[in-house]
Short mmCIF file of C-alpha atoms (C1' of nucleotides) in Angstrom, two decimals:
data_model
loop_
_atom_site.label_atom_id
_atom_site.label_comp_id
_atom_site.label_asym_id
_atom_site.label_seq_id
_atom_site.Cartn_x
_atom_site.Cartn_y
_atom_site.Cartn_z
CA MET A 14 117.25 3.53 -6.29
CA ALA A 15 117.60 3.16 -10.05
CA GLU A 16 118.54 6.14 -12.17
CA HIS A 17 115.72 7.92 -14.00
CA VAL A 18 116.53 7.92 -17.72
CA SER A 19 114.72 8.98 -20.86
CA VAL A 20 113.77 6.43 -23.48
CA SER A 21 115.88 8.16 -26.13
CA GLN A 22 119.00 7.45 -24.02
CA ILE A 23 118.12 3.86 -23.18
CA SER A 24 120.80 2.29 -25.40
CA ASN A 25 123.45 3.62 -23.00
CA TYR A 26 122.03 1.58 -20.12
CA VAL A 27 121.98 -2.01 -21.38
CA GLY A 28 122.41 -4.38 -18.43
CA GLN A 29 121.62 -1.69 -15.86
CA GLU A 30 118.46 -1.19 -13.85
CA VAL A 31 116.75 2.13 -14.65
CA THR A 32 113.49 3.98 -14.02
CA ILE A 33 111.34 5.49 -16.74
CA LYS A 34 108.33 7.77 -16.31
CA GLY A 35 105.67 7.82 -18.96
CA TRP A 36 102.36 6.61 -20.31
CA VAL A 37 100.96 3.30 -21.52
CA TYR A 38 100.70 3.57 -25.30
CA ASN A 39 99.62 -0.02 -25.90
CA ARG A 40 99.22 -3.20 -23.90
CA THR A 41 99.32 -6.78 -25.07
CA ASP A 42 98.78 -9.54 -22.56
CA LYS A 43 99.67 -13.10 -23.30
CA GLY A 44 98.85 -15.31 -20.35
CA LYS A 45 101.76 -15.11 -17.98
CA LEU A 46 103.39 -12.33 -20.00
CA VAL A 47 102.37 -8.69 -20.50
CA PHE A 48 103.91 -6.26 -22.97
CA LEU A 49 103.48 -2.56 -22.29
CA LEU A 50 104.54 -0.07 -24.93
CA ILE A 51 105.51 3.00 -22.92
CA ARG A 52 106.08 6.49 -24.28
CA ASP A 53 107.85 9.14 -22.25
CA GLY A 54 108.06 12.05 -24.66
CA SER A 55 111.54 11.20 -25.86
CA GLY A 56 110.59 7.86 -27.40
CA PHE A 57 108.59 4.64 -27.20
CA ILE A 58 109.87 1.51 -25.46
CA GLN A 59 108.48 -1.91 -24.66
CA CYS A 60 108.31 -3.08 -21.05
CA VAL A 61 107.85 -6.79 -20.38
CA ALA A 62 106.25 -8.19 -17.22
CA PHE A 63 106.50 -11.89 -16.32
CA LYS A 64 103.91 -13.27 -13.97
CA GLY A 65 106.56 -15.07 -11.92
CA ASP A 66 108.50 -11.84 -11.25
CA LEU A 67 105.65 -9.92 -9.61
CA GLU A 68 103.16 -10.18 -6.78
CA PRO A 69 99.92 -11.69 -8.16
CA GLU A 70 97.87 -8.53 -7.48
CA VAL A 71 100.52 -6.31 -9.10
CA PHE A 72 100.66 -8.55 -12.18
CA ASP A 73 96.88 -8.51 -12.38
CA ARG A 74 96.81 -4.68 -12.35
CA VAL A 75 99.50 -4.53 -15.01
CA MET A 76 97.52 -6.94 -17.17
CA ARG A 77 94.50 -4.63 -16.93
CA LEU A 78 96.26 -1.29 -17.21
CA PRO A 79 94.18 0.94 -19.48
CA GLN A 80 95.78 2.70 -22.43
CA GLU A 81 97.26 6.12 -21.46
CA SER A 82 97.67 5.29 -17.76
CA SER A 83 100.61 7.20 -16.30
CA VAL A 84 103.30 4.99 -14.79
CA ILE A 85 106.78 4.90 -13.29
CA ILE A 86 108.54 1.66 -14.14
CA THR A 87 111.84 0.26 -12.87
CA GLY A 88 113.71 -2.67 -14.34
CA PRO A 89 116.74 -3.90 -16.29
CA VAL A 90 117.45 -2.67 -19.83
CA ARG A 91 117.88 -5.42 -22.42
CA GLU A 92 118.85 -5.31 -26.06
CA ASP A 93 116.31 -7.32 -28.08
CA LYS A 94 115.77 -7.13 -31.83
CA ARG A 95 112.11 -8.07 -31.38
CA ALA A 96 111.29 -5.03 -29.25
CA PRO A 97 109.10 -2.46 -30.99
CA GLY A 98 109.26 1.27 -30.28
CA ILE A 99 111.02 4.41 -31.41
CA PRO A 100 113.93 3.89 -31.80
CA GLY A 101 113.13 0.25 -30.86
CA GLY A 102 115.46 -2.69 -30.32
CA TYR A 103 115.60 -2.22 -26.55
CA GLU A 104 113.20 -3.21 -23.81
CA LEU A 105 112.80 -2.89 -20.09
CA GLY A 106 112.04 -5.82 -17.80
CA LEU A 107 109.28 -4.76 -15.43
CA LYS A 108 110.46 -5.24 -11.83
CA GLN A 109 108.59 -2.42 -10.10
CA ILE A 110 105.72 -0.25 -11.17
CA GLU A 111 104.07 2.78 -9.65
CA ILE A 112 100.74 3.58 -11.25
CA VAL A 113 100.41 7.36 -11.04
CA GLN A 114 96.95 7.31 -12.57
CA GLU A 115 94.94 4.50 -14.02
CA ALA A 116 93.40 6.16 -17.08
CA ALA A 117 89.65 6.11 -17.68
CA LEU A 118 88.51 3.26 -19.90
CA ASP A 119 86.86 5.44 -22.51
CA TYR A 120 90.03 6.85 -24.11
CA PRO A 121 88.71 7.68 -27.55
CA MET A 122 91.83 7.32 -29.69
CA SER A 123 92.33 3.73 -30.75
CA LEU A 124 95.54 2.68 -32.45
CA LYS A 125 93.57 1.99 -35.61
CA ASP A 126 92.88 4.60 -38.23
CA HIS A 127 90.66 7.55 -37.50
CA GLY A 128 88.78 9.85 -39.81
CA VAL A 129 90.09 13.35 -40.32
CA ASP A 130 87.15 14.97 -38.55
CA PHE A 131 87.43 12.79 -35.46
CA ALA A 132 91.21 13.07 -35.29
CA LEU A 133 91.13 16.87 -35.56
CA ASP A 134 88.37 17.17 -32.95
CA HIS A 135 90.66 15.18 -30.65
CA ARG A 136 93.91 16.87 -31.61
CA HIS A 137 94.75 17.28 -27.90
CA LEU A 138 94.93 13.49 -27.68
CA TRP A 139 95.95 12.73 -31.27
CA ILE A 140 99.35 14.37 -30.69
CA ARG A 141 100.16 11.45 -28.35
CA MET A 142 100.16 8.98 -31.22
CA GLN A 143 103.43 7.73 -32.67
CA SER A 144 102.88 9.19 -36.12
CA GLN A 145 102.00 12.64 -34.82
CA TRP A 146 104.76 12.59 -32.26
CA ALA A 147 107.30 11.69 -34.97
CA ILE A 148 106.11 14.48 -37.29
CA LEU A 149 106.11 17.10 -34.55
CA LYS A 150 109.55 16.00 -33.44
CA VAL A 151 110.80 16.66 -36.97
CA ARG A 152 109.16 20.09 -36.79
CA VAL A 153 111.00 20.85 -33.56
CA ARG A 154 114.31 19.94 -35.17
CA VAL A 155 113.52 21.92 -38.33
CA MET A 156 113.00 24.99 -36.17
CA SER A 157 116.20 24.55 -34.20
CA ALA A 158 118.14 23.83 -37.40
CA VAL A 159 116.89 27.11 -38.83
CA ARG A 160 118.21 29.01 -35.84
CA GLU A 161 121.51 27.12 -35.85
CA TYR A 162 122.14 27.98 -39.47
CA LEU A 163 121.19 31.63 -39.38
CA ASP A 164 122.75 32.38 -36.00
CA SER A 165 126.05 30.92 -37.21
CA HIS A 166 125.92 32.87 -40.48
CA GLY A 167 125.79 36.36 -39.01
CA PHE A 168 122.01 36.81 -38.82
CA PHE A 169 120.33 38.51 -35.89
CA ASN A 170 116.94 37.28 -34.72
CA LEU A 171 114.82 40.40 -34.33
CA ASP A 172 111.19 39.52 -34.12
CA THR A 173 108.55 41.74 -35.66
CA PRO A 174 105.12 42.74 -34.31
CA ILE A 175 102.12 40.47 -34.63
CA LEU A 176 99.66 43.32 -34.15
CA THR A 177 100.11 45.64 -37.09
CA PRO A 178 98.38 48.72 -38.44
CA ALA A 179 97.97 47.83 -42.12
CA ALA A 180 98.24 45.27 -44.83
CA ALA A 181 101.59 44.46 -46.36
CA GLU A 182 100.28 42.50 -49.32
CA GLY A 183 96.68 43.55 -49.85
CA THR A 184 93.72 43.87 -47.55
CA THR A 185 91.62 40.84 -48.35
CA THR A 186 93.43 38.28 -46.21
CA LEU A 187 93.75 40.00 -42.83
CA PHE A 188 92.34 39.08 -39.44
CA GLU A 189 91.03 42.24 -37.87
CA THR A 190 90.84 42.95 -34.14
CA PRO A 191 89.69 46.02 -32.17
CA TYR A 192 92.57 48.09 -30.80
CA PHE A 193 91.55 50.50 -28.01
CA ASP A 194 90.98 54.02 -29.38
CA GLU A 195 93.09 53.40 -32.47
CA GLY A 196 90.39 51.60 -34.40
CA SER A 197 91.50 48.27 -35.81
CA ALA A 198 94.73 46.34 -35.69
CA TYR A 199 95.50 43.35 -37.90
CA LEU A 200 97.31 40.10 -37.23
CA ALA A 201 100.55 40.13 -39.16
CA GLN A 202 100.66 38.25 -42.43
CA THR A 203 104.41 38.94 -42.75
CA GLY A 204 107.18 40.56 -40.77
CA GLN A 205 108.99 41.58 -43.91
CA LEU A 206 108.42 45.34 -43.83
CA TYR A 207 109.76 45.53 -40.28
CA ASN A 208 112.63 43.24 -41.24
CA GLU A 209 113.52 45.79 -43.90
CA ALA A 210 113.78 48.45 -41.18
CA ASN A 211 115.86 46.12 -38.99
CA ILE A 212 118.52 45.41 -41.65
CA PHE A 213 119.50 49.08 -41.68
CA SER A 214 120.47 48.61 -38.05
CA PHE A 215 121.73 44.99 -38.08
CA GLY A 216 122.60 44.10 -41.67
CA LYS A 217 121.30 40.53 -41.68
CA VAL A 218 118.19 39.70 -39.66
CA TYR A 219 115.38 37.21 -39.42
CA CYS A 220 112.03 36.99 -37.75
CA PHE A 221 110.50 33.65 -36.88
CA GLY A 222 107.00 33.35 -35.58
CA PRO A 223 103.35 32.72 -36.29
CA THR A 224 101.72 34.52 -39.16
CA PHE A 225 98.06 34.84 -40.06
CA ARG A 226 96.15 34.79 -43.31
CA ALA A 227 92.39 34.93 -43.49
CA GLU A 228 92.45 33.42 -46.98
CA LYS A 229 89.58 31.10 -47.68
CA SER A 230 92.03 28.45 -48.82
CA LYS A 231 90.90 24.90 -48.35
CA THR A 232 93.79 22.73 -49.47
CA ARG A 233 96.36 20.41 -47.96
CA ARG A 234 98.95 23.19 -48.22
CA HIS A 235 97.16 25.91 -46.27
CA LEU A 236 96.59 26.94 -42.69
CA THR A 237 95.18 30.24 -41.46
CA GLU A 238 97.87 30.35 -38.75
CA PHE A 239 101.30 29.06 -39.69
CA TRP A 240 104.92 29.62 -38.73
CA MET A 241 107.10 31.51 -41.10
CA LEU A 242 110.82 32.17 -41.11
CA GLU A 243 111.73 35.44 -42.81
CA PRO A 244 115.39 36.35 -43.30
CA GLU A 245 116.22 39.79 -44.75
CA ILE A 246 119.66 40.82 -45.93
CA ALA A 247 121.22 44.20 -46.73
CA PHE A 248 123.58 44.49 -49.70
CA CYS A 249 122.09 41.37 -51.23
CA ASP A 250 120.80 40.68 -54.74
CA LEU A 251 118.70 37.85 -56.10
CA ASP A 252 121.67 35.51 -56.64
CA GLY A 253 122.90 36.14 -53.11
CA LEU A 254 119.43 35.38 -51.81
CA MET A 255 119.27 32.03 -53.60
CA GLU A 256 122.61 31.06 -52.10
CA VAL A 257 121.27 31.71 -48.60
CA GLU A 258 118.10 29.73 -49.33
CA GLU A 259 119.88 26.67 -50.70
CA GLY A 260 122.39 26.75 -47.85
CA LEU A 261 119.61 26.90 -45.29
CA ILE A 262 117.44 24.20 -46.88
CA THR A 263 120.48 21.91 -47.29
CA HIS A 264 121.34 22.35 -43.62
CA ILE A 265 117.76 21.64 -42.52
CA ALA A 266 117.41 18.52 -44.68
CA GLN A 267 120.76 17.05 -43.69
CA THR A 268 120.12 17.80 -40.01
CA ILE A 269 116.78 15.99 -40.11
CA LEU A 270 118.34 13.02 -41.91
CA ARG A 271 120.97 12.77 -39.19
CA ASP A 272 118.98 13.59 -36.06
CA CYS A 273 115.51 12.27 -36.89
CA ALA A 274 116.43 8.99 -38.59
CA ALA A 275 114.21 6.95 -36.26
CA GLU A 276 111.24 9.28 -36.79
CA LEU A 277 111.63 9.25 -40.59
CA LYS A 278 111.90 5.47 -40.52
CA PHE A 279 108.72 5.17 -38.48
CA LEU A 280 106.95 7.48 -40.94
CA GLY A 281 108.09 5.31 -43.82
CA ARG A 282 109.94 8.19 -45.47
CA ASP A 283 112.15 7.30 -48.44
CA VAL A 284 115.30 8.98 -47.09
CA SER A 285 117.19 8.49 -50.36
CA LYS A 286 115.04 11.34 -51.69
CA LEU A 287 116.35 13.60 -48.92
CA GLU A 288 119.98 12.61 -49.36
CA ASN A 289 119.85 14.45 -52.71
CA ILE A 290 119.05 17.72 -51.00
CA GLN A 291 122.47 19.35 -51.33
CA ALA A 292 123.27 22.84 -52.62
CA PRO A 293 123.43 24.08 -55.31
CA PHE A 294 119.82 23.78 -56.45
CA PRO A 295 118.80 24.11 -60.11
CA ARG A 296 117.55 27.53 -61.25
CA MET A 297 114.99 28.17 -63.94
CA SER A 298 113.63 31.47 -65.19
CA TYR A 299 109.90 32.09 -65.17
CA ASP A 300 110.15 32.51 -68.96
CA ASP A 301 111.62 29.01 -69.39
CA ALA A 302 109.14 27.54 -66.93
CA ALA A 303 106.31 29.19 -68.84
CA LYS A 304 107.57 27.75 -72.15
CA TYR A 305 107.78 24.31 -70.61
CA LEU A 306 104.28 24.53 -69.13
CA ILE A 307 102.72 25.87 -72.31
CA ASP A 308 104.34 23.03 -74.24
CA LEU A 309 103.00 20.55 -71.69
CA TYR A 310 99.54 22.10 -71.92
CA GLU A 311 99.50 21.85 -75.70
CA LYS A 312 100.60 18.21 -75.66
CA GLU A 313 98.05 17.15 -73.04
CA THR A 314 95.23 15.09 -74.52
CA ASP A 315 93.05 14.37 -71.48
CA PRO A 316 90.55 17.26 -71.41
CA GLU A 317 90.26 17.32 -67.63
CA ARG A 318 93.99 17.52 -67.09
CA LYS A 319 94.35 19.97 -69.97
CA GLU A 320 91.99 22.35 -68.17
CA LEU A 321 94.07 22.10 -64.98
CA LEU A 322 97.32 22.68 -66.88
CA LYS A 323 96.03 25.66 -68.82
CA PHE A 324 98.79 28.25 -68.88
CA GLU A 325 100.00 31.36 -70.64
CA TRP A 326 102.80 33.81 -69.94
CA GLY A 327 101.81 36.21 -67.18
CA MET A 328 99.87 33.75 -65.05
CA ASP A 329 100.99 32.68 -61.62
CA PHE A 330 101.55 28.95 -61.20
CA GLY A 331 98.72 26.88 -59.82
CA ALA A 332 99.36 23.77 -57.77
CA PRO A 333 99.26 21.47 -60.85
CA HIS A 334 101.88 23.63 -62.59
CA GLU A 335 104.17 23.55 -59.58
CA VAL A 336 103.86 19.78 -59.42
CA GLU A 337 104.91 19.47 -63.08
CA LEU A 338 107.92 21.73 -62.53
CA THR A 339 109.06 19.80 -59.45
CA LYS A 340 109.02 16.58 -61.48
CA LEU A 341 111.95 17.92 -63.53
CA ASN A 342 114.47 17.47 -60.71
CA ASP A 343 115.14 15.46 -57.59
CA LYS A 344 116.23 18.64 -55.81
CA PRO A 345 114.31 21.77 -54.90
CA LEU A 346 113.94 24.10 -57.89
CA PHE A 347 114.34 27.88 -57.96
CA VAL A 348 112.01 29.67 -60.32
CA TYR A 349 112.94 33.35 -60.66
CA GLY A 350 111.79 36.43 -62.52
CA TYR A 351 107.98 36.31 -62.18
CA PRO A 352 105.71 38.86 -63.84
CA SER A 353 105.40 41.90 -61.57
CA ALA A 354 101.64 41.83 -61.96
CA VAL A 355 101.27 38.58 -59.96
CA LYS A 356 103.68 39.57 -57.21
CA ALA A 357 103.69 42.05 -54.34
CA PHE A 358 104.26 45.77 -54.89
CA TYR A 359 107.66 45.99 -53.18
CA MET A 360 109.65 43.76 -55.54
CA GLU A 361 112.53 45.22 -57.56
CA PRO A 362 111.87 45.36 -61.31
CA TRP A 363 114.14 43.39 -63.60
CA PRO A 364 116.67 45.75 -65.27
CA GLY A 365 115.35 46.58 -68.73
CA ARG A 366 112.21 44.48 -68.27
CA PRO A 367 109.77 46.35 -66.03
CA GLU A 368 107.06 43.71 -66.55
CA VAL A 369 109.22 41.20 -64.66
CA CYS A 370 110.47 41.44 -61.08
CA LYS A 371 113.45 40.05 -59.19
CA SER A 372 111.45 37.46 -57.32
CA VAL A 373 112.20 33.82 -56.66
CA ASP A 374 110.17 30.88 -55.38
CA LEU A 375 111.70 27.64 -54.19
CA LEU A 376 109.67 24.56 -55.13
CA ALA A 377 110.23 21.37 -53.15
CA PRO A 378 110.49 18.12 -55.14
CA GLU A 379 108.08 15.16 -55.16
CA GLY A 380 105.21 17.48 -55.91
CA TYR A 381 105.39 19.40 -52.63
CA GLY A 382 105.70 22.76 -54.37
CA GLU A 383 106.43 26.17 -52.94
CA ILE A 384 108.28 26.19 -49.63
CA CYS A 385 109.99 29.58 -49.93
CA GLY A 386 109.05 32.80 -51.66
CA GLY A 387 111.33 35.80 -51.81
CA SER A 388 112.63 38.73 -53.78
CA GLU A 389 115.03 41.58 -54.06
CA ARG A 390 113.16 44.57 -52.65
CA MET A 391 112.66 47.83 -54.40
CA SER A 392 115.37 50.17 -53.12
CA ASP A 393 114.56 53.37 -55.00
CA HIS A 394 112.29 55.77 -53.11
CA ASP A 395 110.47 57.32 -56.06
CA ALA A 396 109.92 54.04 -57.87
CA LEU A 397 108.46 52.50 -54.71
CA LEU A 398 106.20 55.49 -54.12
CA ALA A 399 104.94 55.26 -57.70
CA ARG A 400 104.18 51.57 -57.24
CA ILE A 401 102.31 52.25 -53.97
CA HIS A 402 100.17 54.80 -55.80
CA LYS A 403 99.59 52.43 -58.70
CA GLU A 404 98.39 49.69 -56.32
CA GLY A 405 96.05 52.15 -54.64
CA LEU A 406 97.71 51.58 -51.26
CA PRO A 407 97.45 54.28 -48.56
CA GLU A 408 100.65 56.34 -48.70
CA ASP A 409 100.30 57.39 -45.06
CA ALA A 410 100.55 53.81 -43.83
CA PHE A 411 103.80 53.31 -45.73
CA LYS A 412 105.43 56.60 -44.72
CA TRP A 413 107.94 54.92 -42.42
CA TYR A 414 108.61 52.21 -45.00
CA LEU A 415 109.34 54.81 -47.68
CA GLU A 416 111.71 56.61 -45.33
CA LEU A 417 113.95 53.54 -45.29
CA ARG A 418 114.73 54.40 -48.93
CA LYS A 419 115.81 57.96 -48.08
CA TYR A 420 118.57 57.30 -45.57
CA GLY A 421 121.23 54.99 -46.95
CA SER A 422 119.12 52.78 -49.20
CA VAL A 423 120.90 49.68 -50.52
CA PRO A 424 119.94 46.69 -52.64
CA HIS A 425 118.45 44.17 -50.24
CA ALA A 426 116.55 40.92 -50.39
CA GLY A 427 114.71 38.44 -48.26
CA PHE A 428 112.41 35.45 -48.30
CA GLY A 429 109.78 33.63 -46.30
CA MET A 430 109.87 29.91 -45.53
CA GLY A 431 106.80 28.02 -44.31
CA VAL A 432 107.75 25.75 -41.42
CA GLU A 433 104.80 23.40 -41.84
CA ARG A 434 105.34 23.00 -45.57
CA VAL A 435 109.01 22.17 -45.05
CA THR A 436 108.15 19.75 -42.25
CA ALA A 437 105.44 18.05 -44.30
CA TRP A 438 107.83 17.65 -47.22
CA LEU A 439 110.66 16.22 -45.09
CA CYS A 440 108.23 13.82 -43.38
CA GLY A 441 106.58 12.86 -46.66
CA ILE A 442 103.08 13.45 -45.30
CA GLU A 443 100.02 14.46 -47.27
CA HIS A 444 98.67 17.41 -45.30
CA ILE A 445 100.40 20.25 -43.46
CA ARG A 446 97.80 20.27 -40.68
CA GLU A 447 99.73 17.39 -39.09
CA ALA A 448 102.93 19.47 -39.09
CA ILE A 449 101.74 21.91 -36.40
CA PRO A 450 100.55 20.96 -32.89
CA PHE A 451 97.17 22.68 -33.11
CA PRO A 452 96.26 23.52 -36.71
CA ARG A 453 94.02 26.45 -37.51
CA THR A 454 92.08 26.07 -40.71
CA ILE A 455 89.19 27.93 -42.23
CA LYS A 456 86.76 25.50 -40.55
CA ARG A 457 88.53 24.88 -37.24
CA VAL A 458 89.60 26.84 -34.19
CA TYR A 459 88.95 23.97 -31.75
CA PRO A 460 90.65 22.60 -29.77
"C1'" U B 10 83.12 32.11 -53.70
"C1'" C B 11 82.84 27.75 -57.06
"C1'" C B 12 83.06 22.25 -58.22
"C1'" U B 13 82.98 17.18 -56.19
"C1'" C B 14 82.25 13.76 -52.22
"C1'" G B 15 80.84 12.15 -47.31
"C1'" C B 16 77.72 11.82 -42.54
"C1'" U B 17 75.13 4.27 -39.89
"C1'" A B 18 77.60 1.39 -32.52
"C1'" G B 19 82.94 5.02 -28.72
"C1'" C B 20 86.22 4.39 -33.58
"C1'" U B 21 86.83 2.49 -38.90
"C1'" C B 22 83.41 0.83 -42.20
"C1'" A B 23 79.41 -2.85 -44.48
"C1'" A B 24 74.17 -3.34 -45.51
"C1'" U B 25 72.22 -7.41 -52.39
"C1'" U B 26 70.75 -0.83 -55.33
"C1'" G B 27 63.53 0.15 -51.50
"C1'" G B 28 62.51 -5.56 -47.89
"C1'" C B 29 64.48 -8.21 -40.21
"C1'" A B 30 70.64 -2.84 -38.41
"C1'" G B 31 75.98 -5.99 -39.54
"C1'" A B 32 81.50 -6.77 -38.94
"C1'" G B 33 86.41 -5.50 -37.14
"C1'" C B 34 88.70 -2.54 -33.42
"C1'" G B 35 87.86 -0.41 -28.57
"C1'" G B 36 85.02 -1.87 -23.51
"C1'" G B 37 83.58 -6.29 -20.11
"C1'" C B 38 84.45 -11.78 -18.86
"C1'" G B 39 87.65 -16.08 -19.83
"C1'" G B 40 92.26 -18.50 -22.28
"C1'" C B 41 97.46 -18.37 -23.88
"C1'" U B 42 105.51 -17.24 -21.72
"C1'" G B 43 107.63 -13.18 -27.16
"C1'" U B 44 103.46 -9.90 -28.54
"C1'" U B 45 104.55 -6.01 -32.78
"C1'" A B 46 97.56 -2.11 -34.45
"C1'" A B 47 98.81 -9.93 -31.13
"C1'" C B 48 95.52 -14.04 -31.34
"C1'" C B 49 91.13 -17.39 -29.74
"C1'" G B 50 86.05 -17.91 -27.26
"C1'" C B 51 81.86 -15.39 -25.00
"C1'" U B 52 79.37 -10.63 -24.12
"C1'" A B 53 77.19 -5.59 -23.81
"C1'" G B 54 76.65 -1.66 -27.18
"C1'" G B 55 71.91 1.87 -32.48
"C1'" U B 56 67.01 8.53 -32.38
"C1'" U B 57 71.38 5.47 -39.41
"C1'" C B 58 73.33 14.31 -39.03
"C1'" G B 59 68.28 17.20 -38.72
"C1'" A B 60 63.30 18.56 -40.72
"C1'" G B 61 59.73 17.47 -44.27
"C1'" G B 62 58.03 14.26 -48.41
"C1'" U B 63 57.12 9.67 -51.77
"C1'" U B 64 55.92 4.42 -50.51
"C1'" C B 65 52.58 -1.35 -47.91
"C1'" A B 66 57.79 -0.59 -46.55
"C1'" A B 67 63.32 4.42 -46.47
"C1'" G B 68 70.10 3.86 -43.83
"C1'" U B 69 68.89 3.52 -49.20
"C1'" C B 70 64.65 7.71 -53.36
"C1'" C B 71 63.10 13.38 -53.45
"C1'" U B 72 63.30 18.63 -51.19
"C1'" C B 73 65.41 21.91 -47.71
"C1'" G B 74 68.94 22.65 -43.87
"C1'" G B 75 73.49 21.48 -40.80
"C1'" C B 76 78.46 19.70 -40.32
"C1'" G B 77 82.95 18.00 -42.49
"C1'" A B 78 86.50 16.59 -46.33
"C1'" G B 79 89.08 16.89 -51.26
"C1'" G B 80 90.09 20.29 -55.13
"C1'" A B 81 90.05 25.33 -57.71
"C1'" G B 82 91.31 30.50 -56.94
"C1'" C B 83 95.02 32.82 -53.44
"C1'" C B 84 99.42 31.89 -51.03
"C1'" A B 85 104.38 30.07 -47.31
#
RNA sequence: UCCUCGCUAGCUCAAUUGGCAGAGCGGGCGGCUGUUAACCGCUAGGUUCGAGGUUCAAGUCCUCGGCGAGGAGCCA
């Protein structure tokens, strides 16, 4: 009885007979020779059947095996440069095959291109394809790299509630759901406020989970349900926060380069762009960024582009502005010190410049734009209360949050990182909907 | 919410600008001992998103509706 091995480990078994369990990804028959490309979850490997090696009826079934049939195959592992697959370069001679299920003939996903609509309607099958498998495997490693880094740097993972009583950042983007006799609850759009409570017990914490925004955003950078990492740190200022961010992003990028080399290669990613991702990252003030963008706007001659690049101090960056800023470097770029008016109510004002707050966004290079947004939080009770009043927010709902500033308040800071945006950037893909197994967008909750 | 675009075979797309509904892939049958989304031959497969309208004639033009995509705003 041959040992059952996973495709990802196949290089350790050259010359030995092994068993793999998986699915037929593609089949090519060539007379007395059949190539099956088998995927088993850990990788893709070619199996080769020679007519002379098998009973005629077995060979005939192999030659007709429909795509996606589930199989258990036993045979010798060979090294062969011609063999396709991920990682590729190895193949299995087919000696024995057990067909667990011969798949129906009407499998809808061909290996050719599909339209977006069709692919998304068949997401439950699309995730079997090499490209999607490679992207999602990068996502998995991004998520474990996040935990590795934070857990080894003194952070505690304390997750925050998904059902929450009120808005943290305004009421227009919340999903509402009935909640027994309490009226309505809302799906969390951030865990930050609860993180701020947790740091006074644990010092350095993070929450990591799904988050929900009912924004009517219809772009390649938006989902209504996405995964966000939110670290929060006591006794931390804006500079300290940027150091954590660049350390984390460096660790993620270098981990993916090392552990997902085969996936990045399959995706055609230019890995030289990722090799540059090493701390420290360049830092630019909002003021300098604004000057640069205004200059760019004034020099632009194409009327259509000029309209898109329109900018003046006080505005938040649009996607075209972010793209221009990310062109300045081959590393992620910190932009700090945004106008308070375009940011959330809880951000600490800049000393001596109340119109600016101690906020920082991290923009990924190659035009990918914002992957992290964070700030130093307001630590003074009265200043925070005044800001809550100014924003017209219900004081009652923030009673507990205000209390955090009464009992041992300290400077503290935190940020949010979008998992799908980071994954899409590292993979070099166009749209973040491919960076989550089952994307939720404004037009889709199926499948 | 606004702007732009799309909807034709299971899938990806053509169809001379109003004149017989086509191809590749996928399926079926046959061939081939190194294929890389194989290739070659044969074959089946259509309510052209829906409803109206113009016309001798509509996939094509007009009106309304549906669905989706890209972008803006907003954000991670």
